[in-house]
């Protein structure tokens, strides 16, 4: 269990129980807990008096771990009505975040309301410490806690990594001019081949443009790759370089990060397609930015998702990668005619293409 700089670890040795610098739990602090088995944690004790309990927010650059005390869900505007917010203040959960805009007098982002029983992190832009009390409310989103699994609003797009990594960072981004983003396209953040964040466009009143608010999970500094998915296929990859850093804040409402996307229509070509006996898969690595060395894995799936053929993981230092498939499975038997999916994973990011065998 961890809150800011203290922690305790549970041990059965000699019946020691919880051992560490964290001795007690209070009502106003958020906690992180790493558990071996998923479970619900009951909390016993008298209800806190919301009217008499102050929440302390430390000054920049320290994040504050805070609880939410009212018994009902409430919008950020209602929940934080007694706090004098400033431009650039940030509040975040495991799956979403919002930044305050003084010009719009509103919290803008994927996190739109607070829930009882959940902890939050708060970054106060000012360097001074502040305190506030939650208001006595009947609930602007009355109805108690949202059912588990449906807790995120439409703007939040949780991914499994949000819950398997201890920390996260926030990114406010826009798509740079020149890339034709279509309705239904999805922007996904990858780190080391794992989906670490997704975002839905939200109208940003400070610049009057649709903006993406990413909550990207992680533990260690690694490069983040942003890709555009369209109809299940990767159509573009960002040339913008961003490194993951726990609790980093990248971009603001007035100056979001610009994501420059490179179209990948010709990144992978399969020829001939359709084919009968043999087809060649070519990958043009010169179109990718970053390291000169790329890690590639090639797989062919049938329409049920079963792997029928593939190549082992390879590190490629050149600008081209070529492989040939003879239409046979791993056992050497000729595959039947039909539709197959060629998937080329480059640095863990999958690119899929339809292939027809005659």
Short mmCIF file of N, CA and C in Angstrom, two decimals, residues 228-351:
data_model
loop_
_atom_site.label_atom_id
_atom_site.label_comp_id
_atom_site.label_asym_id
_atom_site.label_seq_id
_atom_site.Cartn_x
_atom_site.Cartn_y
_atom_site.Cartn_z
N UNK A 228 -2.79 5.67 -35.88
CA UNK A 228 -4.19 5.86 -36.26
C UNK A 228 -4.71 4.53 -36.78
N UNK A 229 -5.78 4.04 -36.15
CA UNK A 229 -6.42 2.81 -36.59
C UNK A 229 -7.70 3.15 -37.35
N UNK A 230 -7.91 2.48 -38.45
CA UNK A 230 -9.10 2.69 -39.27
C UNK A 230 -9.63 1.34 -39.73
N UNK A 231 -10.82 0.99 -39.27
CA UNK A 231 -11.41 -0.28 -39.67
C UNK A 231 -10.58 -1.47 -39.28
N UNK A 232 -9.86 -1.38 -38.14
CA UNK A 232 -9.04 -2.50 -37.68
C UNK A 232 -7.64 -2.53 -38.23
N UNK A 233 -7.29 -1.59 -39.13
CA UNK A 233 -5.95 -1.54 -39.71
C UNK A 233 -5.25 -0.25 -39.31
N UNK A 234 -3.93 -0.32 -39.22
CA UNK A 234 -3.12 0.86 -38.94
C UNK A 234 -2.90 1.62 -40.23
N UNK A 235 -3.28 2.89 -40.26
CA UNK A 235 -3.14 3.67 -41.49
C UNK A 235 -2.10 4.77 -41.37
N UNK A 236 -1.67 5.09 -40.13
CA UNK A 236 -0.69 6.15 -39.96
C UNK A 236 0.01 5.99 -38.63
N UNK A 237 1.23 6.52 -38.56
CA UNK A 237 2.02 6.49 -37.34
C UNK A 237 2.63 7.87 -37.11
N UNK A 238 2.73 8.25 -35.85
CA UNK A 238 3.25 9.58 -35.54
C UNK A 238 4.76 9.63 -35.72
N UNK A 239 5.23 10.75 -36.25
CA UNK A 239 6.67 11.02 -36.29
C UNK A 239 7.07 11.86 -35.08
N UNK A 240 6.07 12.32 -34.33
CA UNK A 240 6.32 13.09 -33.12
C UNK A 240 6.88 12.17 -32.05
N UNK A 241 8.02 12.55 -31.46
CA UNK A 241 8.67 11.71 -30.47
C UNK A 241 8.30 12.18 -29.07
N UNK A 242 7.71 11.29 -28.27
CA UNK A 242 7.36 11.57 -26.88
C UNK A 242 7.84 10.40 -26.04
N UNK A 243 8.48 10.68 -24.92
CA UNK A 243 8.91 9.63 -24.01
C UNK A 243 7.99 9.57 -22.80
N UNK A 244 7.69 8.34 -22.38
CA UNK A 244 6.87 8.18 -21.19
C UNK A 244 7.65 8.61 -19.96
N UNK A 245 6.96 9.28 -19.04
CA UNK A 245 7.52 9.62 -17.74
C UNK A 245 6.39 9.69 -16.74
N UNK A 246 6.50 8.97 -15.64
CA UNK A 246 5.42 8.93 -14.66
C UNK A 246 5.05 10.32 -14.18
N UNK A 247 3.76 10.62 -14.25
CA UNK A 247 3.17 11.89 -13.81
C UNK A 247 3.61 13.10 -14.64
N UNK A 248 4.16 12.85 -15.81
CA UNK A 248 4.44 13.96 -16.73
C UNK A 248 3.13 14.54 -17.26
N UNK A 249 3.15 15.82 -17.55
CA UNK A 249 2.03 16.49 -18.21
C UNK A 249 2.57 17.08 -19.51
N UNK A 250 2.13 16.54 -20.63
CA UNK A 250 2.59 17.00 -21.94
C UNK A 250 1.44 17.71 -22.63
N UNK A 251 1.68 18.96 -23.02
CA UNK A 251 0.65 19.74 -23.70
C UNK A 251 -0.25 20.47 -22.72
N UNK A 252 -0.81 21.59 -23.17
CA UNK A 252 -1.79 22.35 -22.40
C UNK A 252 -3.01 22.59 -23.27
N UNK A 253 -4.04 23.16 -22.67
CA UNK A 253 -5.24 23.46 -23.44
C UNK A 253 -4.97 24.48 -24.54
N UNK A 254 -4.13 25.46 -24.24
CA UNK A 254 -3.84 26.50 -25.23
C UNK A 254 -2.72 26.10 -26.18
N UNK A 255 -1.84 25.20 -25.74
CA UNK A 255 -0.73 24.74 -26.58
C UNK A 255 -0.62 23.22 -26.50
N UNK A 256 -1.55 22.51 -27.14
CA UNK A 256 -1.48 21.05 -27.12
C UNK A 256 -0.32 20.53 -27.97
N UNK A 257 0.09 19.32 -27.68
CA UNK A 257 1.11 18.66 -28.50
C UNK A 257 0.54 18.40 -29.88
N UNK A 258 1.29 18.73 -30.91
CA UNK A 258 0.87 18.44 -32.29
C UNK A 258 1.40 17.08 -32.71
N UNK A 259 0.49 16.19 -33.08
CA UNK A 259 0.88 14.87 -33.56
C UNK A 259 0.99 14.90 -35.07
N UNK A 260 2.20 14.73 -35.56
CA UNK A 260 2.45 14.67 -37.00
C UNK A 260 2.35 13.20 -37.42
N UNK A 261 1.40 12.90 -38.29
CA UNK A 261 1.19 11.51 -38.70
C UNK A 261 1.72 11.27 -40.11
N UNK A 262 2.39 10.11 -40.25
CA UNK A 262 2.90 9.67 -41.55
C UNK A 262 1.97 8.57 -42.06
N UNK A 263 1.42 8.76 -43.26
CA UNK A 263 0.52 7.76 -43.83
C UNK A 263 1.30 6.48 -44.15
N UNK A 264 0.70 5.35 -43.84
CA UNK A 264 1.39 4.08 -44.00
C UNK A 264 0.73 3.18 -45.03
N UNK A 265 0.08 3.80 -45.99
CA UNK A 265 -0.64 3.01 -47.00
C UNK A 265 0.31 2.06 -47.73
N UNK A 266 1.54 2.49 -47.95
CA UNK A 266 2.48 1.67 -48.70
C UNK A 266 3.60 1.13 -47.81
N UNK A 267 3.43 1.19 -46.49
CA UNK A 267 4.47 0.68 -45.59
C UNK A 267 4.69 -0.81 -45.83
N UNK A 268 3.59 -1.56 -45.93
CA UNK A 268 3.67 -3.00 -46.21
C UNK A 268 2.93 -3.29 -47.50
N UNK A 269 3.58 -3.99 -48.41
CA UNK A 269 2.94 -4.40 -49.66
C UNK A 269 3.03 -5.92 -49.78
N UNK A 270 1.96 -6.51 -50.29
CA UNK A 270 1.91 -7.95 -50.49
C UNK A 270 1.63 -8.20 -51.96
N UNK A 271 2.54 -8.90 -52.63
CA UNK A 271 2.44 -9.06 -54.08
C UNK A 271 2.95 -10.45 -54.50
N UNK A 272 2.17 -11.20 -55.32
CA UNK A 272 0.83 -10.84 -55.81
C UNK A 272 -0.24 -11.08 -54.75
N UNK A 273 -1.35 -10.45 -54.94
CA UNK A 273 -2.50 -10.59 -54.06
C UNK A 273 -3.75 -10.27 -54.88
N UNK A 274 -4.56 -11.29 -55.23
CA UNK A 274 -4.55 -12.69 -54.80
C UNK A 274 -3.33 -13.45 -55.34
N UNK A 275 -3.04 -14.62 -54.70
CA UNK A 275 -1.92 -15.44 -55.16
C UNK A 275 -2.35 -16.90 -55.13
N UNK A 276 -1.53 -17.73 -55.78
CA UNK A 276 -1.84 -19.16 -55.83
C UNK A 276 -0.79 -19.97 -55.10
N UNK A 277 0.48 -19.81 -55.46
CA UNK A 277 1.53 -20.65 -54.89
C UNK A 277 2.48 -19.89 -53.97
N UNK A 278 2.68 -18.60 -54.25
CA UNK A 278 3.69 -17.86 -53.49
C UNK A 278 3.40 -16.37 -53.54
N UNK A 279 3.63 -15.69 -52.43
CA UNK A 279 3.49 -14.23 -52.40
C UNK A 279 4.62 -13.64 -51.56
N UNK A 280 4.97 -12.41 -51.87
CA UNK A 280 6.08 -11.74 -51.18
C UNK A 280 5.57 -10.57 -50.37
N UNK A 281 6.04 -10.50 -49.12
CA UNK A 281 5.68 -9.39 -48.23
C UNK A 281 6.88 -8.46 -48.12
N UNK A 282 6.68 -7.20 -48.51
CA UNK A 282 7.75 -6.20 -48.44
C UNK A 282 7.39 -5.12 -47.43
N UNK A 283 8.35 -4.72 -46.60
CA UNK A 283 8.15 -3.67 -45.61
C UNK A 283 9.16 -2.56 -45.88
N UNK A 284 8.65 -1.34 -46.09
CA UNK A 284 9.50 -0.18 -46.35
C UNK A 284 9.78 0.53 -45.02
N UNK A 285 10.90 0.18 -44.38
CA UNK A 285 11.23 0.72 -43.06
C UNK A 285 11.74 2.15 -43.12
N UNK A 286 12.03 2.64 -44.30
CA UNK A 286 12.53 4.01 -44.43
C UNK A 286 11.47 5.04 -44.05
N UNK A 287 10.21 4.61 -43.99
CA UNK A 287 9.11 5.54 -43.70
C UNK A 287 8.91 5.74 -42.21
N UNK A 288 9.60 4.93 -41.40
CA UNK A 288 9.45 5.03 -39.95
C UNK A 288 10.55 5.90 -39.37
N UNK A 289 10.20 6.61 -38.29
CA UNK A 289 11.18 7.44 -37.62
C UNK A 289 11.67 6.73 -36.36
N UNK A 290 12.65 7.30 -35.71
CA UNK A 290 13.15 6.73 -34.47
C UNK A 290 14.43 5.95 -34.70
N UNK A 291 14.58 4.84 -33.97
CA UNK A 291 15.80 4.04 -34.02
C UNK A 291 16.04 3.47 -35.41
N UNK A 292 17.33 3.30 -35.75
CA UNK A 292 17.68 2.69 -37.04
C UNK A 292 17.43 1.19 -37.03
N UNK A 293 17.27 0.62 -35.83
CA UNK A 293 17.02 -0.81 -35.72
C UNK A 293 15.54 -1.04 -35.39
N UNK A 294 14.88 -1.87 -36.18
CA UNK A 294 13.46 -2.17 -35.98
C UNK A 294 13.29 -3.65 -35.62
N UNK A 295 12.36 -3.93 -34.73
CA UNK A 295 12.06 -5.32 -34.35
C UNK A 295 10.78 -5.73 -35.09
N UNK A 296 10.88 -6.81 -35.88
CA UNK A 296 9.77 -7.23 -36.75
C UNK A 296 9.38 -8.67 -36.47
N UNK A 297 8.07 -8.91 -36.46
CA UNK A 297 7.55 -10.27 -36.40
C UNK A 297 6.42 -10.40 -37.41
N UNK A 298 6.49 -11.43 -38.23
CA UNK A 298 5.52 -11.63 -39.31
C UNK A 298 4.66 -12.85 -38.99
N UNK A 299 3.34 -12.68 -39.14
CA UNK A 299 2.41 -13.79 -38.89
C UNK A 299 1.32 -13.79 -39.95
N UNK A 300 0.78 -14.97 -40.23
CA UNK A 300 -0.36 -15.10 -41.13
C UNK A 300 -1.46 -15.83 -40.36
N UNK A 301 -2.67 -15.24 -40.34
CA UNK A 301 -3.80 -15.82 -39.62
C UNK A 301 -4.90 -16.20 -40.62
N UNK A 302 -5.68 -17.21 -40.25
CA UNK A 302 -6.88 -17.47 -41.04
C UNK A 302 -8.02 -16.62 -40.47
N UNK A 303 -9.21 -16.74 -41.06
CA UNK A 303 -10.31 -15.86 -40.67
C UNK A 303 -10.83 -16.13 -39.26
N UNK A 304 -10.44 -17.27 -38.66
CA UNK A 304 -10.85 -17.56 -37.29
C UNK A 304 -9.87 -17.00 -36.27
N UNK A 305 -8.76 -16.41 -36.77
CA UNK A 305 -7.76 -15.86 -35.88
C UNK A 305 -6.65 -16.82 -35.52
N UNK A 306 -6.67 -18.01 -36.10
CA UNK A 306 -5.64 -19.01 -35.81
C UNK A 306 -4.39 -18.74 -36.64
N UNK A 307 -3.22 -18.81 -36.00
CA UNK A 307 -1.96 -18.60 -36.71
C UNK A 307 -1.66 -19.82 -37.58
N UNK A 308 -1.46 -19.59 -38.86
CA UNK A 308 -1.15 -20.71 -39.76
C UNK A 308 0.32 -20.73 -40.17
N UNK A 309 0.97 -19.56 -40.12
CA UNK A 309 2.38 -19.49 -40.51
C UNK A 309 2.97 -18.21 -39.96
N UNK A 310 4.27 -18.21 -39.75
CA UNK A 310 4.90 -16.99 -39.27
C UNK A 310 6.40 -17.10 -39.24
N UNK A 311 7.05 -15.96 -39.02
CA UNK A 311 8.50 -15.88 -38.91
C UNK A 311 8.84 -15.47 -37.48
N UNK A 312 9.99 -15.92 -36.96
CA UNK A 312 10.37 -15.53 -35.60
C UNK A 312 10.71 -14.05 -35.52
N UNK A 313 10.74 -13.52 -34.31
CA UNK A 313 11.11 -12.12 -34.07
C UNK A 313 12.50 -11.85 -34.63
N UNK A 314 12.61 -10.76 -35.39
CA UNK A 314 13.89 -10.41 -36.00
C UNK A 314 14.21 -8.94 -35.79
N UNK A 315 15.48 -8.63 -35.62
CA UNK A 315 15.93 -7.24 -35.55
C UNK A 315 16.51 -6.85 -36.90
N UNK A 316 15.96 -5.79 -37.49
CA UNK A 316 16.34 -5.35 -38.82
C UNK A 316 16.98 -3.98 -38.74
N UNK A 317 18.17 -3.84 -39.30
CA UNK A 317 18.87 -2.56 -39.25
C UNK A 317 18.81 -1.83 -40.60
N UNK A 318 18.37 -2.51 -41.65
CA UNK A 318 18.31 -1.88 -42.96
C UNK A 318 17.00 -1.13 -43.18
N UNK A 319 16.78 -0.69 -44.41
CA UNK A 319 15.58 0.07 -44.75
C UNK A 319 14.49 -0.78 -45.39
N UNK A 320 14.80 -2.06 -45.65
CA UNK A 320 13.82 -2.95 -46.27
C UNK A 320 13.77 -4.27 -45.53
N UNK A 321 12.57 -4.86 -45.55
CA UNK A 321 12.41 -6.21 -45.01
C UNK A 321 11.53 -6.97 -45.99
N UNK A 322 11.97 -8.18 -46.35
CA UNK A 322 11.23 -8.98 -47.33
C UNK A 322 11.10 -10.42 -46.83
N UNK A 323 9.91 -10.97 -46.98
CA UNK A 323 9.68 -12.37 -46.63
C UNK A 323 8.76 -12.97 -47.67
N UNK A 324 8.86 -14.28 -47.86
CA UNK A 324 8.04 -14.98 -48.84
C UNK A 324 7.23 -16.07 -48.16
N UNK A 325 5.92 -16.10 -48.49
CA UNK A 325 5.07 -17.18 -47.97
C UNK A 325 4.64 -18.05 -49.14
N UNK A 326 4.85 -19.36 -48.98
CA UNK A 326 4.53 -20.31 -50.05
C UNK A 326 3.12 -20.89 -49.93
N UNK A 327 2.30 -20.30 -49.07
CA UNK A 327 0.92 -20.75 -48.95
C UNK A 327 0.74 -22.02 -48.14
N UNK A 328 1.80 -22.40 -47.40
CA UNK A 328 1.73 -23.61 -46.58
C UNK A 328 1.72 -23.23 -45.10
N UNK A 329 1.18 -24.14 -44.28
CA UNK A 329 1.15 -23.88 -42.84
C UNK A 329 2.46 -24.34 -42.20
N UNK A 330 2.52 -24.27 -40.86
CA UNK A 330 3.75 -24.64 -40.15
C UNK A 330 4.12 -26.10 -40.35
N UNK A 331 3.11 -26.94 -40.60
CA UNK A 331 3.37 -28.37 -40.79
C UNK A 331 3.78 -28.71 -42.22
N UNK A 332 3.75 -27.71 -43.10
CA UNK A 332 4.14 -27.93 -44.49
C UNK A 332 2.99 -28.29 -45.40
N UNK A 333 1.77 -28.33 -44.86
CA UNK A 333 0.60 -28.65 -45.69
C UNK A 333 0.10 -27.41 -46.40
N UNK A 334 -0.38 -27.59 -47.63
CA UNK A 334 -0.87 -26.46 -48.41
C UNK A 334 -2.17 -25.95 -47.80
N UNK A 335 -2.23 -24.66 -47.58
CA UNK A 335 -3.43 -24.05 -47.00
C UNK A 335 -4.55 -23.98 -48.04
N UNK A 336 -5.76 -24.08 -47.59
CA UNK A 336 -6.89 -24.04 -48.50
C UNK A 336 -7.09 -22.64 -49.06
N UNK A 337 -7.82 -22.54 -50.14
CA UNK A 337 -8.12 -21.24 -50.73
C UNK A 337 -9.01 -20.44 -49.78
N UNK A 338 -8.84 -19.11 -49.81
CA UNK A 338 -9.67 -18.27 -48.96
C UNK A 338 -8.95 -17.01 -48.52
N UNK A 339 -9.52 -16.36 -47.52
CA UNK A 339 -8.99 -15.08 -47.02
C UNK A 339 -8.08 -15.33 -45.82
N UNK A 340 -6.94 -14.67 -45.84
CA UNK A 340 -5.99 -14.74 -44.73
C UNK A 340 -5.60 -13.30 -44.34
N UNK A 341 -5.07 -13.16 -43.13
CA UNK A 341 -4.62 -11.86 -42.66
C UNK A 341 -3.11 -11.92 -42.42
N UNK A 342 -2.40 -11.04 -43.12
CA UNK A 342 -0.97 -10.90 -42.88
C UNK A 342 -0.79 -9.81 -41.83
N UNK A 343 -0.10 -10.14 -40.74
CA UNK A 343 0.16 -9.16 -39.71
C UNK A 343 1.67 -8.98 -39.55
N UNK A 344 2.11 -7.74 -39.73
CA UNK A 344 3.51 -7.40 -39.53
C UNK A 344 3.57 -6.52 -38.28
N UNK A 345 4.19 -7.05 -37.22
CA UNK A 345 4.36 -6.28 -35.99
C UNK A 345 5.72 -5.61 -36.01
N UNK A 346 5.73 -4.27 -36.05
CA UNK A 346 6.97 -3.50 -36.09
C UNK A 346 7.13 -2.80 -34.76
N UNK A 347 8.16 -3.18 -34.02
CA UNK A 347 8.38 -2.64 -32.66
C UNK A 347 7.15 -2.83 -31.80
N UNK A 348 6.46 -3.96 -32.02
CA UNK A 348 5.30 -4.29 -31.21
C UNK A 348 3.99 -3.74 -31.71
N UNK A 349 4.03 -2.83 -32.70
CA UNK A 349 2.79 -2.25 -33.23
C UNK A 349 2.34 -3.08 -34.42
N UNK A 350 1.11 -3.63 -34.38
CA UNK A 350 0.67 -4.53 -35.45
C UNK A 350 0.08 -3.79 -36.65
N UNK A 351 0.46 -4.23 -37.84
CA UNK A 351 -0.11 -3.72 -39.10
C UNK A 351 -0.70 -4.92 -39.83
#
